[in-house]
Structures are given as structure tokens and as C-alpha cells.
Amino acid sequence: MTAGIVAITVPNSDRELPELAAWLRGEAELRGRVQVFDAVVVGVSSNSAGVFCRSLFAWLTRGAGSVSLKVKRSGAAEELELDCGAASDADQVLGAVRGFLDKA
């Protein structure tokens, strides 16, 4: 299991970043792994990626619009960047995040 961090940016960051951080902290598997800087930063693993994506897309369906994700794998210099918003993106984003985290 590989771990990493996901930095989430949103268009209206002043209002939406604290709301998103509070929403994600509501997930038991993510509690203690969510921080707010100029983005919401979440510690994830390939195991917790499903909870993260499900919760993120549930928040997005509340009318938040879209977000940009930057995923960094522990111990690696490369990054994965994704833009998402539509509920139909959920499976694709989850697959991309898990695949990136598990990449050797």
C-alpha cells in the first residue's frame, strides 16, 4: 500500500476550502489527515482513496462546481494533476488516483 497526499483547489477558495475540509473530516478514515492551507491537503493511501473520492464527489454534487487535484506519492517527485467536477468523473478519478499511488 502506497501513501501520498492530495492537494485540492477550488475556484471560490475563500468560502469553499473550509467547507470542503469540514466535509472530508466527517469521514472516519480521513479524520486527522485533512488540513487547509491555500488548498485542502489530504493524506491518502490506495486503500483510503475510495473513501476520499466518494466523499469529494458527494460534496461536489451539492453544487460546488469543480475542483483541481494534485496528487503526490510518498518518496516520488512526479505528480498527477486532475480536474474534475461531474459525478461521472468519480470512477475515472478513483482509478487514476489508486493507479498513481500504487505505481512502483
N, CA, C and O atoms as a GROMACS GRO file, in nm:
protein
  416
    1MET      N    1   0.085  -0.118   0.000
    1MET     CA    2   0.000   0.000   0.000
    1MET      C    3   0.090   0.124   0.000
    1MET      O    4   0.176   0.139   0.086
    2THR      N    5   0.068   0.210  -0.097
    2THR     CA    6   0.145   0.333  -0.108
    2THR      C    7   0.060   0.449  -0.060
    2THR      O    8  -0.060   0.454  -0.084
    3ALA      N    9   0.125   0.544   0.006
    3ALA     CA   10   0.055   0.662   0.056
    3ALA      C   11   0.101   0.784  -0.020
    3ALA      O   12   0.204   0.782  -0.088
    4GLY      N   13   0.025   0.889  -0.007
    4GLY     CA   14   0.059   1.015  -0.069
    4GLY      C   15  -0.030   1.124  -0.015
    4GLY      O   16  -0.102   1.104   0.083
    5ILE      N   17  -0.026   1.239  -0.080
    5ILE     CA   18  -0.114   1.349  -0.042
    5ILE      C   19  -0.185   1.399  -0.166
    5ILE      O   20  -0.134   1.390  -0.277
    6VAL      N   21  -0.305   1.452  -0.143
    6VAL     CA   22  -0.382   1.514  -0.249
    6VAL      C   23  -0.406   1.658  -0.209
    6VAL      O   24  -0.459   1.684  -0.101
    7ALA      N   25  -0.368   1.752  -0.293
    7ALA     CA   26  -0.397   1.893  -0.271
    7ALA      C   27  -0.514   1.929  -0.361
    7ALA      O   28  -0.509   1.908  -0.483
    8ILE      N   29  -0.620   1.982  -0.301
    8ILE     CA   30  -0.742   2.014  -0.374
    8ILE      C   31  -0.759   2.165  -0.378
    8ILE      O   32  -0.760   2.230  -0.273
    9THR      N   33  -0.772   2.220  -0.497
    9THR     CA   34  -0.801   2.362  -0.510
    9THR      C   35  -0.938   2.378  -0.573
    9THR      O   36  -0.982   2.297  -0.654
   10VAL      N   37  -1.004   2.486  -0.533
   10VAL     CA   38  -1.139   2.515  -0.582
   10VAL      C   39  -1.143   2.660  -0.631
   10VAL      O   40  -1.066   2.743  -0.583
   11PRO      N   41  -1.232   2.691  -0.726
   11PRO     CA   42  -1.238   2.827  -0.780
   11PRO      C   43  -1.266   2.935  -0.675
   11PRO      O   44  -1.199   3.038  -0.674
   12ASN      N   45  -1.363   2.914  -0.588
   12ASN     CA   46  -1.400   3.013  -0.487
   12ASN      C   47  -1.341   2.970  -0.353
   12ASN      O   48  -1.413   2.931  -0.262
   13SER      N   49  -1.209   2.976  -0.342
   13SER     CA   50  -1.138   2.913  -0.232
   13SER      C   51  -1.168   2.973  -0.094
   13SER      O   52  -1.165   2.900   0.005
   14ASP      N   53  -1.195   3.102  -0.085
   14ASP     CA   54  -1.219   3.162   0.046
   14ASP      C   55  -1.334   3.096   0.121
   14ASP      O   56  -1.326   3.074   0.241
   15ARG      N   57  -1.440   3.066   0.050
   15ARG     CA   58  -1.557   3.006   0.113
   15ARG      C   59  -1.555   2.853   0.106
   15ARG      O   60  -1.587   2.785   0.204
   16GLU      N   61  -1.516   2.801  -0.008
   16GLU     CA   62  -1.532   2.658  -0.030
   16GLU      C   63  -1.424   2.571   0.033
   16GLU      O   64  -1.452   2.457   0.069
   17LEU      N   65  -1.301   2.620   0.047
   17LEU     CA   66  -1.197   2.537   0.108
   17LEU      C   67  -1.231   2.495   0.250
   17LEU      O   68  -1.220   2.376   0.282
   18PRO      N   69  -1.273   2.587   0.338
   18PRO     CA   70  -1.310   2.543   0.473
   18PRO      C   71  -1.429   2.447   0.474
   18PRO      O   72  -1.434   2.353   0.553
   19GLU      N   73  -1.526   2.471   0.384
   19GLU     CA   74  -1.642   2.381   0.375
   19GLU      C   75  -1.600   2.241   0.331
   19GLU      O   76  -1.644   2.141   0.388
   20LEU      N   77  -1.514   2.234   0.230
   20LEU     CA   78  -1.467   2.104   0.182
   20LEU      C   79  -1.386   2.032   0.289
   20LEU      O   80  -1.403   1.912   0.309
   21ALA      N   81  -1.299   2.104   0.358
   21ALA     CA   82  -1.218   2.042   0.464
   21ALA      C   83  -1.308   1.985   0.574
   21ALA      O   84  -1.285   1.874   0.620
   22ALA      N   85  -1.409   2.060   0.615
   22ALA     CA   86  -1.502   2.012   0.718
   22ALA      C   87  -1.577   1.888   0.668
   22ALA      O   88  -1.598   1.793   0.744
   23TRP      N   89  -1.618   1.891   0.542
   23TRP     CA   90  -1.689   1.777   0.483
   23TRP      C   91  -1.602   1.651   0.486
   23TRP      O   92  -1.648   1.545   0.528
   24LEU      N   93  -1.477   1.662   0.441
   24LEU     CA   94  -1.388   1.546   0.436
   24LEU      C   95  -1.352   1.496   0.576
   24LEU      O   96  -1.334   1.376   0.596
   25ARG      N   97  -1.342   1.587   0.673
   25ARG     CA   98  -1.314   1.546   0.811
   25ARG      C   99  -1.427   1.464   0.871
   25ARG      O  100  -1.409   1.398   0.973
   26GLY      N  101  -1.543   1.469   0.808
   26GLY     CA  102  -1.656   1.388   0.854
   26GLY      C  103  -1.639   1.240   0.825
   26GLY      O  104  -1.714   1.158   0.879
   27GLU      N  105  -1.544   1.204   0.741
   27GLU     CA  106  -1.515   1.064   0.709
   27GLU      C  107  -1.417   1.009   0.812
   27GLU      O  108  -1.308   1.064   0.830
   28ALA      N  109  -1.454   0.902   0.879
   28ALA     CA  110  -1.368   0.843   0.983
   28ALA      C  111  -1.229   0.810   0.930
   28ALA      O  112  -1.130   0.832   1.000
   29GLU      N  113  -1.220   0.757   0.809
   29GLU     CA  114  -1.089   0.718   0.752
   29GLU      C  115  -1.001   0.837   0.717
   29GLU      O  116  -0.880   0.822   0.703
   30LEU      N  117  -1.060   0.956   0.704
   30LEU     CA  118  -0.983   1.074   0.667
   30LEU      C  119  -0.958   1.167   0.785
   30LEU      O  120  -0.877   1.259   0.776
   31ARG      N  121  -1.027   1.144   0.897
   31ARG     CA  122  -1.011   1.230   1.013
   31ARG      C  123  -0.866   1.233   1.057
   31ARG      O  124  -0.801   1.129   1.067
   32GLY      N  125  -0.814   1.352   1.083
   32GLY     CA  126  -0.676   1.369   1.122
   32GLY      C  127  -0.581   1.377   1.004
   32GLY      O  128  -0.461   1.397   1.022
   33ARG      N  129  -0.632   1.361   0.883
   33ARG     CA  130  -0.550   1.365   0.762
   33ARG      C  131  -0.582   1.484   0.673
   33ARG      O  132  -0.526   1.496   0.563
   34VAL      N  133  -0.670   1.573   0.718
   34VAL     CA  134  -0.716   1.684   0.635
   34VAL      C  135  -0.668   1.816   0.696
   34VAL      O  136  -0.691   1.843   0.814
   35GLN      N  137  -0.601   1.897   0.615
   35GLN     CA  138  -0.554   2.028   0.658
   35GLN      C  139  -0.589   2.131   0.551
   35GLN      O  140  -0.607   2.097   0.433
   36VAL      N  141  -0.599   2.257   0.594
   36VAL     CA  142  -0.629   2.365   0.499
   36VAL      C  143  -0.512   2.461   0.496
   36VAL      O  144  -0.469   2.514   0.599
   37PHE      N  145  -0.460   2.484   0.377
   37PHE     CA  146  -0.358   2.586   0.353
   37PHE      C  147  -0.416   2.673   0.242
   37PHE      O  148  -0.526   2.727   0.258
   38ASP      N  149  -0.347   2.689   0.132
   38ASP     CA  150  -0.406   2.755   0.015
   38ASP      C  151  -0.481   2.652  -0.068
   38ASP      O  152  -0.533   2.684  -0.175
   39ALA      N  153  -0.485   2.530  -0.019
   39ALA     CA  154  -0.561   2.418  -0.076
   39ALA      C  155  -0.599   2.328   0.040
   39ALA      O  156  -0.542   2.339   0.149
   40VAL      N  157  -0.695   2.240   0.018
   40VAL     CA  158  -0.723   2.136   0.116
   40VAL      C  159  -0.626   2.023   0.087
   40VAL      O  160  -0.620   1.973  -0.026
   41VAL      N  161  -0.550   1.982   0.187
   41VAL     CA  162  -0.450   1.878   0.170
   41VAL      C  163  -0.493   1.756   0.250
   41VAL      O  164  -0.522   1.766   0.370
   42VAL      N  165  -0.499   1.642   0.184
   42VAL     CA  166  -0.548   1.518   0.245
   42VAL      C  167  -0.445   1.409   0.228
   42VAL      O  168  -0.397   1.384   0.118
   43GLY      N  169  -0.410   1.343   0.338
   43GLY     CA  170  -0.324   1.226   0.331
   43GLY      C  171  -0.408   1.106   0.291
   43GLY      O  172  -0.508   1.076   0.357
   44VAL      N  173  -0.370   1.038   0.185
   44VAL     CA  174  -0.446   0.923   0.136
   44VAL      C  175  -0.353   0.806   0.108
   44VAL      O  176  -0.232   0.822   0.090
   45SER      N  177  -0.412   0.689   0.104
   45SER     CA  178  -0.342   0.568   0.059
   45SER      C  179  -0.429   0.506  -0.049
   45SER      O  180  -0.541   0.550  -0.073
   46SER      N  181  -0.376   0.405  -0.114
   46SER     CA  182  -0.459   0.339  -0.216
   46SER      C  183  -0.584   0.279  -0.151
   46SER      O  184  -0.688   0.267  -0.217
   47ASN      N  185  -0.575   0.240  -0.024
   47ASN     CA  186  -0.692   0.186   0.047
   47ASN      C  187  -0.795   0.294   0.080
   47ASN      O  188  -0.915   0.268   0.069
   48SER      N  189  -0.751   0.413   0.121
   48SER     CA  190  -0.846   0.519   0.159
   48SER      C  191  -0.887   0.606   0.041
   48SER      O  192  -0.969   0.696   0.057
   49ALA      N  193  -0.832   0.582  -0.077
   49ALA     CA  194  -0.865   0.662  -0.195
   49ALA      C  195  -1.014   0.652  -0.229
   49ALA      O  196  -1.073   0.750  -0.274
   50GLY      N  197  -1.073   0.536  -0.208
   50GLY     CA  198  -1.215   0.520  -0.237
   50GLY      C  199  -1.302   0.607  -0.149
   50GLY      O  200  -1.396   0.671  -0.197
   51VAL      N  201  -1.271   0.611  -0.020
   51VAL     CA  202  -1.345   0.696   0.074
   51VAL      C  203  -1.326   0.843   0.036
   51VAL      O  204  -1.422   0.921   0.034
   52PHE      N  205  -1.202   0.879   0.004
   52PHE     CA  206  -1.173   1.017  -0.035
   52PHE      C  207  -1.254   1.056  -0.159
   52PHE      O  208  -1.322   1.159  -0.157
   53CYS      N  209  -1.249   0.977  -0.264
   53CYS     CA  210  -1.320   1.010  -0.388
   53CYS      C  211  -1.471   1.013  -0.368
   53CYS      O  212  -1.538   1.104  -0.417
   54ARG      N  213  -1.525   0.916  -0.297
   54ARG     CA  214  -1.669   0.913  -0.273
   54ARG      C  215  -1.713   1.039  -0.199
   54ARG      O  216  -1.813   1.101  -0.236
   55SER      N  217  -1.638   1.077  -0.097
   55SER     CA  218  -1.673   1.195  -0.019
   55SER      C  219  -1.656   1.323  -0.100
   55SER      O  220  -1.741   1.412  -0.094
   56LEU      N  221  -1.548   1.332  -0.177
   56LEU     CA  222  -1.525   1.450  -0.261
   56LEU      C  223  -1.639   1.468  -0.361
   56LEU      O  224  -1.690   1.579  -0.376
   57PHE      N  225  -1.678   1.362  -0.429
   57PHE     CA  226  -1.783   1.375  -0.529
   57PHE      C  227  -1.920   1.396  -0.466
   57PHE      O  228  -2.006   1.458  -0.529
   58ALA      N  229  -1.942   1.347  -0.346
   58ALA     CA  230  -2.067   1.378  -0.275
   58ALA      C  231  -2.072   1.527  -0.246
   58ALA      O  232  -2.177   1.590  -0.259
   59TRP      N  233  -1.959   1.585  -0.206
   59TRP     CA  234  -1.953   1.729  -0.181
   59TRP      C  235  -1.976   1.807  -0.309
   59TRP      O  236  -2.048   1.907  -0.309
   60LEU      N  237  -1.916   1.761  -0.418
   60LEU     CA  238  -1.933   1.830  -0.546
   60LEU      C  239  -2.078   1.830  -0.593
   60LEU      O  240  -2.122   1.927  -0.656
   61THR      N  241  -2.152   1.724  -0.566
   61THR     CA  242  -2.292   1.719  -0.610
   61THR      C  243  -2.380   1.818  -0.535
   61THR      O  244  -2.494   1.840  -0.573
   62ARG      N  245  -2.328   1.877  -0.430
   62ARG     CA  246  -2.402   1.979  -0.355
   62ARG      C  247  -2.396   2.115  -0.425
   62ARG      O  248  -2.446   2.214  -0.372
   63GLY      N  249  -2.334   2.119  -0.543
   63GLY     CA  250  -2.331   2.242  -0.620
   63GLY      C  251  -2.200   2.318  -0.615
   63GLY      O  252  -2.195   2.436  -0.650
   64ALA      N  253  -2.094   2.252  -0.572
   64ALA     CA  254  -1.966   2.320  -0.558
   64ALA      C  255  -1.899   2.348  -0.692
   64ALA      O  256  -1.807   2.430  -0.697
   65GLY      N  257  -1.942   2.285  -0.797
   65GLY     CA  258  -1.880   2.311  -0.927
   65GLY      C  259  -1.771   2.211  -0.959
   65GLY      O  260  -1.798   2.093  -0.978
   66SER      N  261  -1.648   2.259  -0.964
   66SER     CA  262  -1.537   2.171  -1.000
   66SER      C  263  -1.418   2.196  -0.908
   66SER      O  264  -1.412   2.297  -0.837
   67VAL      N  265  -1.326   2.103  -0.910
   67VAL     CA  266  -1.203   2.114  -0.830
   67VAL      C  267  -1.086   2.066  -0.915
   67VAL      O  268  -1.102   1.996  -1.015
   68SER      N  269  -0.968   2.105  -0.872
   68SER     CA  270  -0.845   2.054  -0.932
   68SER      C  271  -0.770   1.976  -0.825
   68SER      O  272  -0.761   2.019  -0.710
   69LEU      N  273  -0.718   1.861  -0.864
   69LEU     CA  274  -0.644   1.776  -0.771
   69LEU      C  275  -0.499   1.766  -0.816
   69LEU      O  276  -0.470   1.755  -0.935
   70LYS      N  277  -0.408   1.770  -0.719
   70LYS     CA  278  -0.267   1.744  -0.745
   70LYS      C  279  -0.228   1.635  -0.646
   70LYS      O  280  -0.231   1.657  -0.525
   71VAL      N  281  -0.191   1.518  -0.697
   71VAL     CA  282  -0.158   1.403  -0.615
   71VAL      C  283  -0.008   1.382  -0.617
   71VAL      O  284   0.055   1.380  -0.723
   72LYS      N  285   0.050   1.368  -0.497
   72LYS     CA  286   0.194   1.340  -0.484
   72LYS      C  287   0.209   1.210  -0.407
   72LYS      O  288   0.149   1.192  -0.300
   73ARG      N  289   0.288   1.121  -0.460
   73ARG     CA  290   0.313   0.991  -0.397
   73ARG      C  291   0.433   1.006  -0.303
   73ARG      O  292   0.531   1.072  -0.337
   74SER      N  293   0.425   0.945  -0.187
   74SER     CA  294   0.535   0.948  -0.091
   74SER      C  295   0.663   0.896  -0.154
   74SER      O  296   0.664   0.790  -0.216
   75GLY      N  297   0.771   0.972  -0.139
   75GLY     CA  298   0.900   0.929  -0.188
   75GLY      C  299   0.921   0.944  -0.337
   75GLY      O  300   1.021   0.896  -0.390
   76ALA      N  301   0.830   1.009  -0.406
   76ALA     CA  302   0.844   1.025  -0.552
   76ALA      C  303   0.834   1.173  -0.589
   76ALA      O  304   0.767   1.251  -0.520
   77ALA      N  305   0.900   1.211  -0.694
   77ALA     CA  306   0.898   1.350  -0.739
   77ALA      C  307   0.782   1.379  -0.834
   77ALA      O  308   0.739   1.494  -0.845
   78GLU      N  309   0.733   1.277  -0.902
   78GLU     CA  310   0.628   1.302  -1.000
   78GLU      C  311   0.494   1.332  -0.934
   78GLU      O  312   0.469   1.293  -0.820
   79GLU      N  313   0.408   1.400  -1.009
   79GLU     CA  314   0.275   1.437  -0.961
   79GLU      C  315   0.171   1.399  -1.065
   79GLU      O  316   0.200   1.386  -1.184
   80LEU      N  317   0.049   1.381  -1.016
   80LEU     CA  318  -0.066   1.357  -1.103
   80LEU      C  319  -0.159   1.475  -1.085
   80LEU      O  320  -0.196   1.508  -0.972
   81GLU      N  321  -0.198   1.539  -1.195
   81GLU     CA  322  -0.290   1.652  -1.188
   81GLU      C  323  -0.418   1.616  -1.260
   81GLU      O  324  -0.416   1.565  -1.372
   82LEU      N  325  -0.532   1.645  -1.194
   82LEU     CA  326  -0.664   1.613  -1.249
   82LEU      C  327  -0.759   1.729  -1.224
   82LEU      O  328  -0.752   1.794  -1.120
   83ASP      N  329  -0.848   1.754  -1.318
   83ASP     CA  330  -0.959   1.847  -1.299
   83ASP      C  331  -1.085   1.763  -1.303
   83ASP      O  332  -1.101   1.676  -1.389
   84CYS      N  333  -1.174   1.788  -1.209
   84CYS     CA  334  -1.296   1.708  -1.206
   84CYS      C  335  -1.411   1.789  -1.148
   84CYS      O  336  -1.391   1.892  -1.083
   85GLY      N  337  -1.531   1.741  -1.173
   85GLY     CA  338  -1.649   1.809  -1.122
   85GLY      C  339  -1.775   1.727  -1.140
   85GLY      O  340  -1.856   1.718  -1.048
   86ALA      N  341  -1.791   1.668  -1.256
   86ALA     CA  342  -1.912   1.592  -1.282
   86ALA      C  343  -1.908   1.460  -1.207
   86ALA      O  344  -1.802   1.398  -1.194
   87ALA      N  345  -2.023   1.416  -1.160
   87ALA     CA  346  -2.031   1.289  -1.088
   87ALA      C  347  -1.981   1.174  -1.174
   87ALA      O  348  -1.931   1.074  -1.122
   88SER      N  349  -1.994   1.188  -1.306
   88SER     CA  350  -1.947   1.082  -1.395
   88SER      C  351  -1.795   1.068  -1.395
   88SER      O  352  -1.742   0.969  -1.444
   89ASP      N  353  -1.724   1.167  -1.340
   89ASP     CA  354  -1.577   1.160  -1.330
   89ASP      C  355  -1.530   1.070  -1.216
   89ASP      O  356  -1.412   1.033  -1.212
   90ALA      N  357  -1.617   1.035  -1.123
   90ALA     CA  358  -1.576   0.970  -0.999
   90ALA      C  359  -1.496   0.842  -1.020
   90ALA      O  360  -1.388   0.828  -0.962
   91ASP      N  361  -1.545   0.750  -1.100
   91ASP     CA  362  -1.474   0.624  -1.120
   91ASP      C  363  -1.340   0.644  -1.188
   91ASP      O  364  -1.241   0.579  -1.154
   92GLN      N  365  -1.338   0.735  -1.285
   92GLN     CA  366  -1.213   0.763  -1.356
   92GLN      C  367  -1.110   0.825  -1.261
   92GLN      O  368  -0.993   0.787  -1.264
   93VAL      N  369  -1.153   0.919  -1.178
   93VAL     CA  370  -1.062   0.984  -1.083
   93VAL      C  371  -1.011   0.882  -0.982
   93VAL      O  372  -0.892   0.879  -0.952
   94LEU      N  373  -1.100   0.800  -0.929
   94LEU     CA  374  -1.059   0.697  -0.833
   94LEU      C  375  -0.956   0.604  -0.895
   94LEU      O  376  -0.854   0.574  -0.832
   95GLY      N  377  -0.981   0.557  -1.015
   95GLY     CA  378  -0.886   0.469  -1.083
   95GLY      C  379  -0.751   0.536  -1.105
   95GLY      O  380  -0.647   0.473  -1.088
   96ALA      N  381  -0.754   0.663  -1.144
   96ALA     CA  382  -0.629   0.735  -1.169
   96ALA      C  383  -0.550   0.755  -1.039
   96ALA      O  384  -0.428   0.738  -1.037
   97VAL      N  385  -0.619   0.792  -0.931
   97VAL     CA  386  -0.551   0.814  -0.802
   97VAL      C  387  -0.494   0.684  -0.749
   97VAL      O  388  -0.378   0.678  -0.709
   98ARG      N  389  -0.575   0.578  -0.748
   98ARG     CA  390  -0.525   0.449  -0.700
   98ARG      C  391  -0.407   0.399  -0.784
   98ARG      O  392  -0.306   0.354  -0.730
   99GLY      N  393  -0.421   0.408  -0.915
   99GLY     CA  394  -0.314   0.363  -1.003
   99GLY      C  395  -0.186   0.441  -0.982
   99GLY      O  396  -0.076   0.384  -0.984
  100PHE      N  397  -0.199   0.572  -0.962
  100PHE     CA  398  -0.081   0.655  -0.938
  100PHE      C  399  -0.015   0.621  -0.804
  100PHE      O  400   0.107   0.610  -0.795
  101LEU      N  401  -0.096   0.604  -0.700
  101LEU     CA  402  -0.041   0.572  -0.568
  101LEU      C  403   0.026   0.436  -0.566
  101LEU      O  404   0.126   0.417  -0.497
  102ASP      N  405  -0.028   0.342  -0.641
  102ASP     CA  406   0.027   0.205  -0.642
  102ASP      C  407   0.143   0.187  -0.740
  102ASP      O  408   0.207   0.082  -0.741
  103LYS      N  409   0.170   0.287  -0.821
  103LYS     CA  410   0.276   0.278  -0.921
  103LYS      C  411   0.412   0.264  -0.852
  103LYS      O  412   0.445   0.339  -0.760
  104ALA      N  413   0.488   0.168  -0.895
  104ALA     CA  414   0.619   0.144  -0.832
  104ALA      C  415   0.726   0.232  -0.890
  104ALA      O  416   0.841   0.224  -0.849
   0.00000   0.00000   0.00000
